[in-house]
PDB file of C-alpha atoms in Angstrom:
ATOM      1  CA  UNK A   1      -7.119  26.606 -38.507  1.00 56.00           C
ATOM      2  CA  UNK A   2      -7.544  22.821 -38.503  1.00 48.00           C
ATOM      3  CA  UNK A   3     -10.003  21.229 -40.904  1.00 42.00           C
ATOM      4  CA  UNK A   4     -11.914  18.115 -39.994  1.00 39.00           C
ATOM      5  CA  UNK A   5     -12.094  15.619 -42.826  1.00 38.00           C
ATOM      6  CA  UNK A   6     -15.201  13.639 -43.624  1.00 40.00           C
ATOM      7  CA  UNK A   7     -15.566   9.987 -44.469  1.00 42.00           C
ATOM      8  CA  UNK A   8     -14.309  10.590 -48.007  1.00 45.00           C
ATOM      9  CA  UNK A   9     -17.251   9.084 -49.917  1.00 48.00           C
ATOM     10  CA  UNK A  10     -16.638   8.785 -53.641  1.00 54.00           C
ATOM     11  CA  UNK A  11     -19.350  11.087 -54.987  1.00 62.00           C
ATOM     12  CA  UNK A  12     -19.166  12.777 -58.417  1.00 60.00           C
ATOM     13  CA  UNK A  13     -18.653  16.136 -56.650  1.00 64.00           C
ATOM     14  CA  UNK A  14     -15.842  14.670 -54.608  1.00 59.00           C
ATOM     15  CA  UNK A  15     -14.187  13.190 -57.692  1.00 57.00           C
ATOM     16  CA  UNK A  16     -14.339  16.588 -59.399  1.00 60.00           C
ATOM     17  CA  UNK A  17     -12.930  18.335 -56.315  1.00 55.00           C
ATOM     18  CA  UNK A  18     -10.121  15.784 -56.134  1.00 56.00           C
ATOM     19  CA  UNK A  19      -9.272  16.411 -59.796  1.00 59.00           C
ATOM     20  CA  UNK A  20      -9.224  20.185 -59.213  1.00 59.00           C
ATOM     21  CA  UNK A  21      -6.921  19.712 -56.218  1.00 55.00           C
ATOM     22  CA  UNK A  22      -4.570  17.570 -58.294  1.00 55.00           C
ATOM     23  CA  UNK A  23      -4.472  20.138 -61.088  1.00 51.00           C
ATOM     24  CA  UNK A  24      -3.650  22.891 -58.591  1.00 55.00           C
ATOM     25  CA  UNK A  25      -0.831  20.831 -57.059  1.00 54.00           C
ATOM     26  CA  UNK A  26      -2.476  20.710 -53.636  1.00 50.00           C
ATOM     27  CA  UNK A  27      -2.290  16.990 -52.891  1.00 51.00           C
ATOM     28  CA  UNK A  28       0.970  16.644 -50.963  1.00 52.00           C
ATOM     29  CA  UNK A  29       3.164  15.037 -53.602  1.00 54.00           C
ATOM     30  CA  UNK A  30       5.996  17.553 -53.251  1.00 56.00           C
ATOM     31  CA  UNK A  31       9.440  16.355 -52.194  1.00 62.00           C
ATOM     32  CA  UNK A  32      11.643  18.903 -50.421  1.00 64.00           C
ATOM     33  CA  UNK A  33      15.206  18.914 -49.171  1.00 70.00           C
ATOM     34  CA  UNK A  34      16.294  20.105 -45.745  1.00 67.00           C
ATOM     35  CA  UNK A  35      16.931  23.870 -45.613  1.00 69.00           C
ATOM     36  CA  UNK A  36      20.349  25.165 -44.531  1.00 69.00           C
ATOM     37  CA  UNK A  37      20.266  25.714 -40.785  1.00 72.00           C
ATOM     38  CA  UNK A  38      23.270  28.004 -40.389  1.00 78.00           C
ATOM     39  CA  UNK A  39      22.637  30.396 -43.290  1.00 87.00           C
ATOM     40  CA  UNK A  40      20.834  33.714 -43.054  1.00 92.00           C
ATOM     41  CA  UNK A  41      19.624  36.114 -45.714  1.00 95.00           C
ATOM     42  CA  UNK A  42      19.751  39.906 -45.564  1.00 94.00           C
ATOM     43  CA  UNK A  43      16.650  42.026 -46.042  1.00 94.00           C
ATOM     44  CA  UNK A  44      17.082  42.761 -49.776  1.00 95.00           C
ATOM     45  CA  UNK A  45      17.680  39.048 -50.475  1.00 96.00           C
ATOM     46  CA  UNK A  46      14.609  38.020 -48.448  1.00 96.00           C
ATOM     47  CA  UNK A  47      12.537  40.590 -50.384  1.00 97.00           C
ATOM     48  CA  UNK A  48      13.728  39.284 -53.751  1.00 96.00           C
ATOM     49  CA  UNK A  49      12.988  35.647 -52.853  1.00 96.00           C
ATOM     50  CA  UNK A  50       9.578  36.393 -51.320  1.00 96.00           C
ATOM     51  CA  UNK A  51       8.498  38.876 -53.984  1.00 96.00           C
ATOM     52  CA  UNK A  52       7.827  41.721 -51.549  1.00 97.00           C
ATOM     53  CA  UNK A  53       9.025  45.304 -51.134  1.00 96.00           C
ATOM     54  CA  UNK A  54      11.544  46.404 -48.530  1.00 95.00           C
ATOM     55  CA  UNK A  55       8.838  48.590 -46.985  1.00 95.00           C
ATOM     56  CA  UNK A  56       6.624  45.527 -46.472  1.00 96.00           C
ATOM     57  CA  UNK A  57       9.524  43.588 -44.952  1.00 96.00           C
ATOM     58  CA  UNK A  58      10.351  46.432 -42.564  1.00 93.00           C
ATOM     59  CA  UNK A  59       6.710  46.937 -41.557  1.00 94.00           C
ATOM     60  CA  UNK A  60       6.103  43.226 -40.938  1.00 95.00           C
ATOM     61  CA  UNK A  61       9.258  43.034 -38.799  1.00 94.00           C
ATOM     62  CA  UNK A  62       8.276  46.112 -36.758  1.00 92.00           C
ATOM     63  CA  UNK A  63       4.727  44.802 -36.201  1.00 94.00           C
ATOM     64  CA  UNK A  64       6.136  41.344 -35.339  1.00 93.00           C
ATOM     65  CA  UNK A  65       4.230  39.596 -38.131  1.00 95.00           C
ATOM     66  CA  UNK A  66       7.409  38.024 -39.542  1.00 95.00           C
ATOM     67  CA  UNK A  67      10.601  38.796 -37.637  1.00 93.00           C
ATOM     68  CA  UNK A  68      14.126  37.753 -38.674  1.00 94.00           C
ATOM     69  CA  UNK A  69      14.901  34.682 -36.575  1.00 91.00           C
ATOM     70  CA  UNK A  70      18.609  34.345 -37.388  1.00 90.00           C
ATOM     71  CA  UNK A  71      19.596  37.846 -36.317  1.00 87.00           C
ATOM     72  CA  UNK A  72      17.259  40.765 -35.497  1.00 85.00           C
ATOM     73  CA  UNK A  73      18.278  44.374 -36.090  1.00 73.00           C
ATOM     74  CA  UNK A  74      19.897  46.051 -33.076  1.00 69.00           C
ATOM     75  CA  UNK A  75      20.217  49.771 -33.607  1.00 63.00           C
ATOM     76  CA  UNK A  76      21.432  51.790 -36.549  1.00 58.00           C
ATOM     77  CA  UNK A  77      23.324  49.916 -39.243  1.00 60.00           C
ATOM     78  CA  UNK A  78      22.831  46.399 -37.856  1.00 65.00           C
ATOM     79  CA  UNK A  79      21.924  43.713 -40.348  1.00 82.00           C
ATOM     80  CA  UNK A  80      18.783  41.630 -40.023  1.00 89.00           C
ATOM     81  CA  UNK A  81      19.210  38.035 -41.131  1.00 93.00           C
ATOM     82  CA  UNK A  82      16.222  35.928 -42.159  1.00 95.00           C
ATOM     83  CA  UNK A  83      16.193  32.131 -42.133  1.00 93.00           C
ATOM     84  CA  UNK A  84      14.894  29.949 -44.955  1.00 93.00           C
ATOM     85  CA  UNK A  85      11.739  29.379 -42.905  1.00 92.00           C
ATOM     86  CA  UNK A  86      11.268  33.153 -42.450  1.00 94.00           C
ATOM     87  CA  UNK A  87      11.489  33.699 -46.217  1.00 95.00           C
ATOM     88  CA  UNK A  88       9.009  30.868 -46.787  1.00 94.00           C
ATOM     89  CA  UNK A  89       6.527  32.504 -44.399  1.00 94.00           C
ATOM     90  CA  UNK A  90       7.095  35.928 -46.010  1.00 96.00           C
ATOM     91  CA  UNK A  91       6.146  34.468 -49.393  1.00 95.00           C
ATOM     92  CA  UNK A  92       3.045  32.803 -47.927  1.00 94.00           C
ATOM     93  CA  UNK A  93       1.975  36.109 -46.325  1.00 95.00           C
ATOM     94  CA  UNK A  94       2.366  37.838 -49.702  1.00 95.00           C
ATOM     95  CA  UNK A  95       0.251  35.156 -51.426  1.00 92.00           C
ATOM     96  CA  UNK A  96      -2.511  35.463 -48.808  1.00 91.00           C
ATOM     97  CA  UNK A  97      -2.509  39.271 -49.047  1.00 91.00           C
ATOM     98  CA  UNK A  98      -2.724  39.097 -52.835  1.00 90.00           C
ATOM     99  CA  UNK A  99      -5.860  36.972 -52.578  1.00 85.00           C
ATOM    100  CA  UNK A 100      -7.609  39.415 -50.255  1.00 87.00           C
ATOM    101  CA  UNK A 101      -7.202  37.692 -46.879  1.00 89.00           C
ATOM    102  CA  UNK A 102      -7.215  40.190 -43.996  1.00 90.00           C
ATOM    103  CA  UNK A 103      -4.023  40.920 -42.086  1.00 89.00           C
ATOM    104  CA  UNK A 104      -5.740  39.727 -38.895  1.00 90.00           C
ATOM    105  CA  UNK A 105      -6.431  36.287 -40.422  1.00 90.00           C
ATOM    106  CA  UNK A 106      -2.892  36.172 -41.826  1.00 92.00           C
ATOM    107  CA  UNK A 107      -1.461  36.958 -38.395  1.00 92.00           C
ATOM    108  CA  UNK A 108      -3.436  34.027 -36.941  1.00 89.00           C
ATOM    109  CA  UNK A 109      -2.177  31.724 -39.692  1.00 90.00           C
ATOM    110  CA  UNK A 110       1.448  32.830 -39.209  1.00 91.00           C
ATOM    111  CA  UNK A 111       1.228  32.275 -35.443  1.00 88.00           C
ATOM    112  CA  UNK A 112      -0.061  28.769 -36.109  1.00 85.00           C
ATOM    113  CA  UNK A 113       2.699  28.002 -38.623  1.00 87.00           C
ATOM    114  CA  UNK A 114       5.329  29.244 -36.171  1.00 84.00           C
ATOM    115  CA  UNK A 115       4.498  26.316 -33.867  1.00 83.00           C
ATOM    116  CA  UNK A 116       5.233  23.762 -36.584  1.00 83.00           C
ATOM    117  CA  UNK A 117       8.581  22.145 -37.263  1.00 78.00           C
ATOM    118  CA  UNK A 118      10.349  23.299 -40.428  1.00 76.00           C
ATOM    119  CA  UNK A 119       9.856  19.988 -42.254  1.00 75.00           C
ATOM    120  CA  UNK A 120       6.178  19.867 -41.155  1.00 81.00           C
ATOM    121  CA  UNK A 121       5.532  23.065 -43.119  1.00 85.00           C
ATOM    122  CA  UNK A 122       6.184  21.338 -46.444  1.00 82.00           C
ATOM    123  CA  UNK A 123       3.315  18.915 -45.716  1.00 83.00           C
ATOM    124  CA  UNK A 124       0.736  21.660 -45.182  1.00 87.00           C
ATOM    125  CA  UNK A 125      -1.654  23.189 -47.676  1.00 85.00           C
ATOM    126  CA  UNK A 126      -3.300  26.439 -46.604  1.00 87.00           C
ATOM    127  CA  UNK A 127      -6.810  26.882 -47.976  1.00 84.00           C
ATOM    128  CA  UNK A 128      -8.897  30.030 -47.864  1.00 83.00           C
ATOM    129  CA  UNK A 129     -12.275  31.284 -49.017  1.00 79.00           C
ATOM    130  CA  UNK A 130     -10.903  34.831 -48.940  1.00 77.00           C
ATOM    131  CA  UNK A 131     -12.073  35.328 -45.350  1.00 80.00           C
ATOM    132  CA  UNK A 132     -10.805  32.463 -43.199  1.00 82.00           C
ATOM    133  CA  UNK A 133      -7.614  30.433 -43.530  1.00 86.00           C
ATOM    134  CA  UNK A 134      -7.655  26.658 -43.013  1.00 85.00           C
ATOM    135  CA  UNK A 135      -4.785  24.229 -42.593  1.00 86.00           C
ATOM    136  CA  UNK A 136      -5.005  20.932 -44.436  1.00 85.00           C
ATOM    137  CA  UNK A 137      -2.587  18.086 -43.820  1.00 81.00           C
ATOM    138  CA  UNK A 138      -4.250  15.377 -45.905  1.00 82.00           C
ATOM    139  CA  UNK A 139      -5.794  15.066 -49.378  1.00 80.00           C
ATOM    140  CA  UNK A 140      -9.215  14.370 -47.810  1.00 81.00           C
ATOM    141  CA  UNK A 141      -9.193  17.720 -46.026  1.00 82.00           C
ATOM    142  CA  UNK A 142      -8.307  19.579 -49.238  1.00 78.00           C
ATOM    143  CA  UNK A 143     -11.017  17.773 -51.200  1.00 76.00           C
ATOM    144  CA  UNK A 144     -13.634  18.414 -48.495  1.00 79.00           C
ATOM    145  CA  UNK A 145     -13.028  22.159 -48.720  1.00 76.00           C
ATOM    146  CA  UNK A 146     -12.992  22.211 -52.525  1.00 75.00           C
ATOM    147  CA  UNK A 147     -16.151  20.117 -52.575  1.00 77.00           C
ATOM    148  CA  UNK A 148     -17.873  22.841 -50.550  1.00 71.00           C
ATOM    149  CA  UNK A 149     -17.746  24.996 -53.685  1.00 63.00           C
ATOM    150  CA  UNK A 150     -16.952  28.233 -51.806  1.00 59.00           C
ATOM    151  CA  UNK A 151     -14.461  29.484 -54.376  1.00 59.00           C
ATOM    152  CA  UNK A 152     -11.675  28.156 -52.200  1.00 70.00           C
ATOM    153  CA  UNK A 153      -8.052  28.657 -53.244  1.00 79.00           C
ATOM    154  CA  UNK A 154      -5.055  26.849 -51.855  1.00 82.00           C
ATOM    155  CA  UNK A 155      -1.374  27.433 -51.194  1.00 87.00           C
ATOM    156  CA  UNK A 156       0.669  24.242 -51.039  1.00 85.00           C
ATOM    157  CA  UNK A 157       3.609  25.096 -48.801  1.00 88.00           C
ATOM    158  CA  UNK A 158       5.694  22.342 -50.392  1.00 86.00           C
ATOM    159  CA  UNK A 159       5.429  24.151 -53.731  1.00 88.00           C
ATOM    160  CA  UNK A 160       6.243  27.508 -52.140  1.00 91.00           C
ATOM    161  CA  UNK A 161       9.227  25.795 -50.448  1.00 89.00           C
ATOM    162  CA  UNK A 162      10.571  24.728 -53.846  1.00 88.00           C
ATOM    163  CA  UNK A 163      10.068  28.231 -55.285  1.00 91.00           C
ATOM    164  CA  UNK A 164      11.905  29.848 -52.364  1.00 93.00           C
ATOM    165  CA  UNK A 165      14.678  27.250 -52.575  1.00 90.00           C
ATOM    166  CA  UNK A 166      15.128  27.991 -56.289  1.00 91.00           C
ATOM    167  CA  UNK A 167      15.202  31.764 -55.724  1.00 93.00           C
ATOM    168  CA  UNK A 168      17.648  31.616 -52.817  1.00 92.00           C
ATOM    169  CA  UNK A 169      20.001  29.360 -54.778  1.00 90.00           C
ATOM    170  CA  UNK A 170      20.623  32.358 -57.048  1.00 89.00           C
ATOM    171  CA  UNK A 171      20.949  34.892 -54.218  1.00 89.00           C
ATOM    172  CA  UNK A 172      23.631  35.558 -51.588  1.00 87.00           C
ATOM    173  CA  UNK A 173      23.369  34.108 -48.107  1.00 89.00           C
ATOM    174  CA  UNK A 174      25.771  34.284 -45.193  1.00 88.00           C
ATOM    175  CA  UNK A 175      26.707  32.186 -42.210  1.00 82.00           C
ATOM    176  CA  UNK A 176      24.694  33.124 -39.166  1.00 71.00           C
ATOM    177  CA  UNK A 177      27.857  33.453 -37.086  1.00 68.00           C
ATOM    178  CA  UNK A 178      29.501  35.914 -39.483  1.00 56.00           C
ATOM    179  CA  UNK A 179      30.221  39.338 -38.036  1.00 40.00           C
ATOM    180  CA  UNK A 180      28.381  42.364 -39.387  1.00 45.00           C
ATOM    181  CA  UNK A 181      30.234  44.060 -42.192  1.00 47.00           C
ATOM    182  CA  UNK A 182      30.236  47.699 -43.220  1.00 43.00           C
ATOM    183  CA  UNK A 183      26.619  48.952 -42.983  1.00 44.00           C
ATOM    184  CA  UNK A 184      27.276  51.500 -45.737  1.00 41.00           C
ATOM    185  CA  UNK A 185      27.192  48.605 -48.203  1.00 42.00           C
ATOM    186  CA  UNK A 186      23.534  48.067 -47.341  1.00 44.00           C
ATOM    187  CA  UNK A 187      21.979  51.544 -47.117  1.00 42.00           C
ATOM    188  CA  UNK A 188      18.417  50.215 -46.920  1.00 44.00           C
ATOM    189  CA  UNK A 189      19.067  48.415 -43.632  1.00 47.00           C
ATOM    190  CA  UNK A 190      21.009  51.380 -42.311  1.00 42.00           C
ATOM    191  CA  UNK A 191      18.217  53.809 -43.214  1.00 42.00           C
ATOM    192  CA  UNK A 192      15.634  51.544 -41.625  1.00 44.00           C
ATOM    193  CA  UNK A 193      17.746  51.483 -38.464  1.00 46.00           C
ATOM    194  CA  UNK A 194      17.996  55.274 -38.421  1.00 43.00           C
ATOM    195  CA  UNK A 195      14.243  55.641 -38.862  1.00 45.00           C
ATOM    196  CA  UNK A 196      13.611  53.293 -35.939  1.00 45.00           C
ATOM    197  CA  UNK A 197      16.188  55.126 -33.812  1.00 45.00           C
ATOM    198  CA  UNK A 198      14.447  58.446 -34.526  1.00 45.00           C
ATOM    199  CA  UNK A 199      11.062  57.014 -33.576  1.00 47.00           C
ATOM    200  CA  UNK A 200      12.241  55.347 -30.381  1.00 41.00           C
ATOM    201  CA  UNK A 201      14.787  57.990 -29.403  1.00 42.00           C
TER     202      UNK A 201
END
């Protein structure tokens, strides 16, 4: 995942790559605020903010690609709660899938991101040539990859952070310590729980 940066010589190719990176918003100039630590988001809210379907959310949770870290589902009718970080990762997974990166490579990238602190994530740009995923933590690393001319695209996590923050500001969240309410108000979660119960029971 890590990318080794070169000496950063000012060649015409490098200047062009640096300009491309700046235009794409990949050069680490994004300011982010601390996410709420004690707020969780239900499945439908996480889907809306990440731009994914409930089926994708359910599948990724069952296959342990992105699990709800605030509160996992326990049996029929229980409510999964996703943290801000979870929603951020869900959106990144969707972006990588949309650009043709394999689920195996995405799983590797997600595992790597899981080891990072929440604030560290905003300083990372993920780059990919459509096959492999690379982590860049400095402008030099981004420029080196773009300079390679492999049709590389990038996802600046700081930008994704701001998008998720904006989406969640318009959507309901709840305190992590809040007790589960009536599951009939959220039939999708209840149905998902029943399906899992049928499979495991």
